[in-house]
XYZ file of C-alpha atoms in Angstrom:
390
model
C -127.994 65.600 93.730
C -124.410 64.488 93.176
C -123.227 61.761 95.566
C -119.732 61.272 94.140
C -120.486 58.439 91.728
C -118.607 58.376 88.452
C -120.491 59.755 85.472
C -118.185 58.086 82.940
C -117.431 54.395 82.470
C -113.717 54.812 83.182
C -111.789 57.852 84.423
C -110.477 60.003 81.605
C -106.686 59.867 81.525
C -105.739 63.470 82.086
C -102.686 65.719 82.128
C -101.877 69.304 82.975
C -99.730 71.895 81.262
C -98.738 74.364 83.956
C -100.398 74.376 87.345
C -97.180 73.603 89.204
C -96.014 74.635 92.639
C -97.152 78.177 93.414
C -99.715 78.280 90.604
C -102.748 80.357 91.529
C -105.123 78.160 89.553
C -103.562 74.691 89.344
C -104.888 73.433 92.675
C -108.542 74.179 91.911
C -108.237 72.462 88.515
C -106.930 69.314 90.196
C -109.500 69.373 92.978
C -112.326 69.856 90.495
C -111.171 67.229 88.015
C -110.378 64.546 90.584
C -113.231 65.108 93.002
C -115.751 62.646 91.552
C -113.305 60.226 89.978
C -114.177 61.183 86.403
C -110.550 62.089 85.641
C -107.237 60.493 86.629
C -104.073 62.628 86.640
C -101.474 60.457 84.898
C -99.035 62.949 83.326
C -98.005 66.571 83.277
C -95.653 69.289 82.117
C -96.111 71.268 85.303
C -93.316 73.821 85.243
C -90.870 75.657 83.001
C -88.168 74.228 85.296
C -88.179 70.475 84.449
C -86.683 69.323 87.758
C -89.056 71.412 89.824
C -91.974 70.238 87.704
C -90.954 66.575 88.046
C -90.606 66.887 91.808
C -94.002 68.495 92.135
C -95.640 65.933 89.857
C -94.236 63.071 91.912
C -95.690 64.707 95.044
C -99.059 64.619 93.284
C -98.675 60.908 92.630
C -97.655 61.092 88.972
C -94.919 58.697 87.830
C -91.594 60.509 87.450
C -91.261 59.240 83.863
C -94.560 60.883 82.963
C -93.585 64.318 84.299
C -92.283 65.977 81.148
C -90.040 69.013 80.506
C -92.373 70.444 77.842
C -95.899 69.954 76.609
C -94.690 68.965 73.141
C -92.546 66.180 74.590
C -95.524 65.083 76.660
C -97.930 64.942 73.716
C -95.449 62.962 71.624
C -94.516 60.485 74.366
C -98.078 59.954 75.577
C -99.217 59.188 72.016
C -96.910 56.130 72.165
C -97.893 55.142 75.690
C -100.254 52.137 76.012
C -102.509 54.126 78.325
C -101.661 57.609 77.070
C -103.541 60.724 78.028
C -106.952 61.500 76.536
C -107.313 65.084 77.758
C -105.222 67.984 78.981
C -105.854 71.168 80.952
C -103.997 74.310 79.904
C -103.287 76.425 82.991
C -100.504 78.666 81.708
C -100.324 82.440 81.019
C -102.597 83.816 78.300
C -99.965 84.162 75.581
C -99.452 80.384 75.474
C -103.085 79.243 75.272
C -103.377 79.256 71.487
C -100.225 77.266 70.700
C -100.739 74.688 73.462
C -104.420 74.151 72.672
C -103.628 73.886 68.965
C -100.905 71.303 69.621
C -103.200 69.322 71.917
C -105.993 69.208 69.340
C -103.546 68.166 66.629
C -102.483 65.351 68.970
C -106.099 64.200 69.179
C -106.652 65.334 72.761
C -109.646 66.896 74.452
C -108.748 70.233 76.082
C -109.806 72.307 79.062
C -108.319 75.777 78.634
C -108.112 78.770 80.896
C -109.593 81.940 79.516
C -109.037 83.936 77.421
C -108.808 81.188 74.840
C -106.550 83.313 72.595
C -105.464 86.892 71.975
C -107.400 87.354 68.713
C -110.728 86.330 67.227
C -108.941 84.837 64.217
C -106.919 82.523 66.467
C -110.003 81.548 68.472
C -111.966 80.743 65.335
C -109.035 78.712 64.001
C -109.100 76.600 67.176
C -112.852 76.201 66.846
C -112.466 74.916 63.301
C -109.669 72.558 64.361
C -111.707 71.192 67.277
C -114.591 70.543 64.909
C -112.336 68.820 62.373
C -110.742 66.634 65.056
C -114.085 66.037 66.811
C -112.596 67.042 70.149
C -114.112 68.819 73.140
C -112.658 72.153 74.227
C -113.953 73.395 77.571
C -113.233 76.877 78.914
C -113.062 77.422 82.664
C -115.754 79.971 83.336
C -115.821 78.393 86.771
C -118.500 80.539 88.399
C -121.074 79.231 85.938
C -120.972 75.899 87.777
C -122.944 77.343 90.691
C -126.418 75.820 90.813
C -128.328 79.082 91.296
C -127.215 80.110 87.809
C -129.347 77.201 86.560
C -132.247 78.494 88.635
C -131.909 81.940 87.074
C -131.809 80.452 83.570
C -134.937 78.404 84.230
C -136.827 81.406 85.628
C -136.030 83.511 82.560
C -137.024 80.652 80.239
C -140.309 80.207 82.127
C -141.189 83.875 81.658
C -141.144 84.651 85.376
C -139.384 87.960 84.721
C -141.290 88.837 81.585
C -139.470 90.438 78.673
C -135.849 91.163 79.571
C -135.039 94.852 79.582
C -131.720 95.311 81.393
C -128.605 93.232 82.011
C -126.408 94.770 84.703
C -123.055 93.035 85.196
C -120.049 93.781 87.355
C -116.853 92.160 88.526
C -115.082 94.824 90.526
C -112.662 93.955 93.337
C -110.093 96.152 95.053
C -107.101 93.892 95.543
C -105.031 95.570 92.812
C -105.820 99.158 93.756
C -102.065 99.544 94.397
C -99.241 98.294 92.114
C -99.095 94.886 93.848
C -97.521 93.328 90.749
C -94.206 94.945 91.679
C -93.852 92.321 94.434
C -95.947 89.466 93.027
C -94.835 87.630 89.859
C -98.149 85.746 89.685
C -99.884 89.081 89.115
C -97.114 90.781 87.134
C -97.739 88.863 83.904
C -101.445 89.761 84.014
C -100.654 93.447 83.468
C -97.999 92.879 80.787
C -99.409 92.940 77.211
C -96.785 90.416 76.076
C -98.337 87.778 78.336
C -101.858 89.020 79.072
C -102.852 90.169 75.592
C -104.813 93.286 74.611
C -106.606 93.733 77.947
C -106.336 93.107 81.656
C -109.647 93.300 83.553
C -111.858 93.048 80.457
C -110.461 89.625 79.598
C -109.518 88.455 83.082
C -112.670 89.492 84.961
C -115.499 90.800 82.794
C -115.870 87.699 80.650
C -116.994 85.734 83.726
C -120.272 87.619 84.353
C -120.669 88.054 80.603
C -120.744 84.272 80.155
C -123.124 83.859 83.110
C -125.477 86.361 81.475
C -125.276 84.359 78.245
C -126.250 81.222 80.190
C -129.179 82.937 81.909
C -130.423 84.803 78.832
C -129.332 82.704 75.829
C -131.644 84.530 73.424
C -129.938 87.902 73.854
C -127.519 88.944 71.124
C -125.267 92.010 71.344
C -125.930 94.497 68.538
C -123.346 97.151 69.399
C -121.297 98.336 72.364
C -119.294 101.241 73.733
C -116.366 100.874 76.118
C -114.152 103.237 78.092
C -111.143 101.880 79.942
C -108.634 103.418 82.337
C -105.238 102.591 83.859
C -105.466 104.140 87.326
C -102.174 102.489 88.251
C -100.300 104.244 85.468
C -97.577 101.630 85.053
C -100.234 99.201 83.741
C -100.938 101.240 80.620
C -101.842 100.394 77.934
C -103.730 97.669 79.817
C -106.731 98.768 81.855
C -107.456 98.136 85.512
C -110.970 99.610 85.237
C -113.518 99.658 82.421
C -117.177 100.419 81.785
C -118.998 98.908 78.816
C -122.484 99.702 77.514
C -124.265 97.186 75.295
C -127.323 97.336 73.085
C -128.929 93.977 72.397
C -130.963 93.015 69.381
C -134.601 93.415 70.324
C -134.080 96.444 72.552
C -132.581 95.174 75.822
C -129.679 97.172 77.260
C -126.622 96.021 79.214
C -123.870 97.498 81.355
C -120.609 95.937 82.521
C -118.373 97.477 85.176
C -115.121 95.623 85.650
C -112.333 96.742 87.929
C -109.341 95.649 89.967
C -109.170 99.009 91.784
C -112.561 99.048 93.518
C -110.862 99.732 96.860
C -112.428 97.842 99.744
C -114.419 95.398 97.618
C -113.688 91.736 98.283
C -114.840 90.391 94.926
C -117.827 92.307 93.651
C -119.092 89.991 90.941
C -122.830 90.490 90.483
C -125.269 89.600 87.740
C -128.623 91.400 87.720
C -131.290 90.661 85.112
C -134.242 93.062 84.966
C -137.468 92.083 83.248
C -140.768 93.851 82.755
C -142.323 92.027 85.748
C -139.450 91.117 88.051
C -135.685 91.059 88.554
C -133.134 88.511 89.727
C -129.678 89.118 91.148
C -126.806 86.732 91.892
C -123.692 87.722 93.845
C -120.713 85.372 93.850
C -119.844 86.203 97.465
C -123.207 84.620 98.377
C -123.475 82.023 95.601
C -126.026 79.810 97.358
C -128.689 82.519 97.144
C -130.595 84.150 94.307
C -132.443 87.405 94.964
C -135.898 87.488 93.318
C -137.715 90.833 93.247
C -141.271 91.037 91.921
C -142.718 94.515 91.520
C -145.015 95.461 94.469
C -144.132 92.280 96.397
C -141.620 91.604 99.197
C -138.107 90.570 98.154
C -137.554 86.805 98.108
C -134.207 85.149 98.717
C -134.166 81.761 97.007
C -131.867 79.236 98.685
C -129.853 76.415 97.143
C -131.196 72.836 97.447
C -134.782 73.787 98.263
C -137.769 71.960 96.802
C -139.284 75.100 95.295
C -136.399 75.445 92.819
C -136.471 74.269 89.217
C -135.127 70.709 88.739
C -132.084 71.941 86.806
C -130.996 73.930 89.873
C -131.082 70.792 92.055
C -129.207 68.362 89.821
C -125.679 69.312 90.907
C -126.167 69.914 94.632
C -123.588 68.081 96.726
C -124.921 68.608 100.251
C -128.237 69.511 101.859
C -129.744 72.969 102.167
C -128.166 75.351 104.658
C -124.656 73.988 104.191
C -122.684 76.447 102.041
C -121.206 75.266 98.774
C -118.522 77.311 97.085
C -116.199 77.762 94.150
C -114.547 74.349 94.409
C -117.955 72.696 94.103
C -118.842 74.896 91.119
C -115.616 73.956 89.340
C -116.197 70.269 90.116
C -119.618 70.554 88.497
C -117.987 71.937 85.349
C -115.342 69.220 85.246
C -118.076 66.591 85.580
C -119.776 68.137 82.553
C -116.490 68.206 80.655
C -115.981 64.502 81.378
C -119.445 63.540 80.159
C -119.004 65.628 77.006
C -115.639 64.005 76.291
C -116.941 60.461 76.776
C -120.075 61.144 74.717
C -117.926 62.572 71.929
C -115.606 59.565 71.959
C -118.601 57.214 71.832
C -120.370 59.187 69.117
C -123.378 59.595 71.432
C -124.928 62.728 69.940
C -128.071 62.515 72.076
C -126.144 62.405 75.341
C -123.844 65.172 74.154
C -126.833 67.395 73.344
C -128.064 67.068 76.923
C -124.902 68.401 78.536
C -124.264 72.161 78.583
C -120.855 73.501 79.489
C -118.661 76.492 78.588
C -117.372 75.168 75.275
C -115.128 76.560 72.589
C -117.980 78.677 71.211
C -118.155 80.386 74.618
C -114.391 80.869 74.499
C -114.582 82.424 71.040
C -117.367 84.746 72.159
C -115.308 85.933 75.134
C -112.391 86.791 72.845
C -114.774 88.533 70.427
C -116.318 90.641 73.204
C -112.917 91.771 74.500
C -111.776 92.645 70.968
C -114.846 94.814 70.413
C -114.387 96.522 73.789
C -110.743 97.307 73.042
C -111.663 98.565 69.559
C -114.264 100.902 71.034
C -112.077 102.145 73.884
C -109.042 102.751 71.696
C -111.170 104.793 69.300
C -112.103 107.139 72.143
C -115.018 105.270 73.710
C -117.311 105.211 70.681
C -120.192 102.937 69.755
C -119.085 100.092 67.493
C -121.166 97.472 65.752
C -120.567 94.067 67.310
C -118.461 92.044 64.905
């Protein structure tokens, strides 16, 4: 159980690039990072408009002189500051992730980056090599993976409670963009523009979330080949898709499906992860994240609840309040930021043993997300054909 105590000796001096006033994602980054006192927000380049960014930063409690016009000016100035930043979160549109993360690593900073990490596999692998050379942590905000019942699912699979895994059924299919809402909403408009979003919309923006959760739950599964078909039901979004279906064959014989959509009219969120084994199945739904459905053949369905003594220890470690009280996405993100902080401190201290004990969505997870999207786009653009996973 987490009681709010710091998990690092001193708060990590932290900055943001982006996340300014009106940002869809900036607030949850700050809440998550600052919640347990493991990070301290001391600088930022919050906005393309320097004055607006400075004003917002001051409202957050950042010194005006440490609210910078650009991230490059911030990295240079903070390197000369006696208590300069140690880490930065990149919360900007997709097309900027590669250059900002690269510059941060070159400046010797740890990074937390929004997904997708980059547009291309080559760029993602270049960042991975740079992070390794600089011995820096790069975390990727697959925020839903911070929910504790994901740890319960992982432990059940590892313990053989499902038997051999046969099927992985994933979806993230909401309906909020079933009409061309981007015409009136700039925060959505860039997500359907290839110049800013990259080679995909819902595949990169939505599908990689349940994909990463499945990788956490079933770490032994490796994709052998896949087939993807994608559609632009709101025609103005073409060539980017607002709906896609992907089939996956895993090494060893398991089979997977991924339905991802922003036009599933009437659906609030629709992110579900179902793992089917030879003896039993489990299902997690992010609209009810405190529960895990456990179905054993020829037995009544069981609903496992967060913070109960019958759960595996790993599923109890990050609870923040007793059973029956709902925890949500802000708690899940805070769990991830706590892990990021521990990984950063362990890396700085050269504590390999401690680092090996902390699992978080790292740069390898970010690379894999980019790789999966690239293979899906390659398949879909070839007419929805099977392609070897490369």
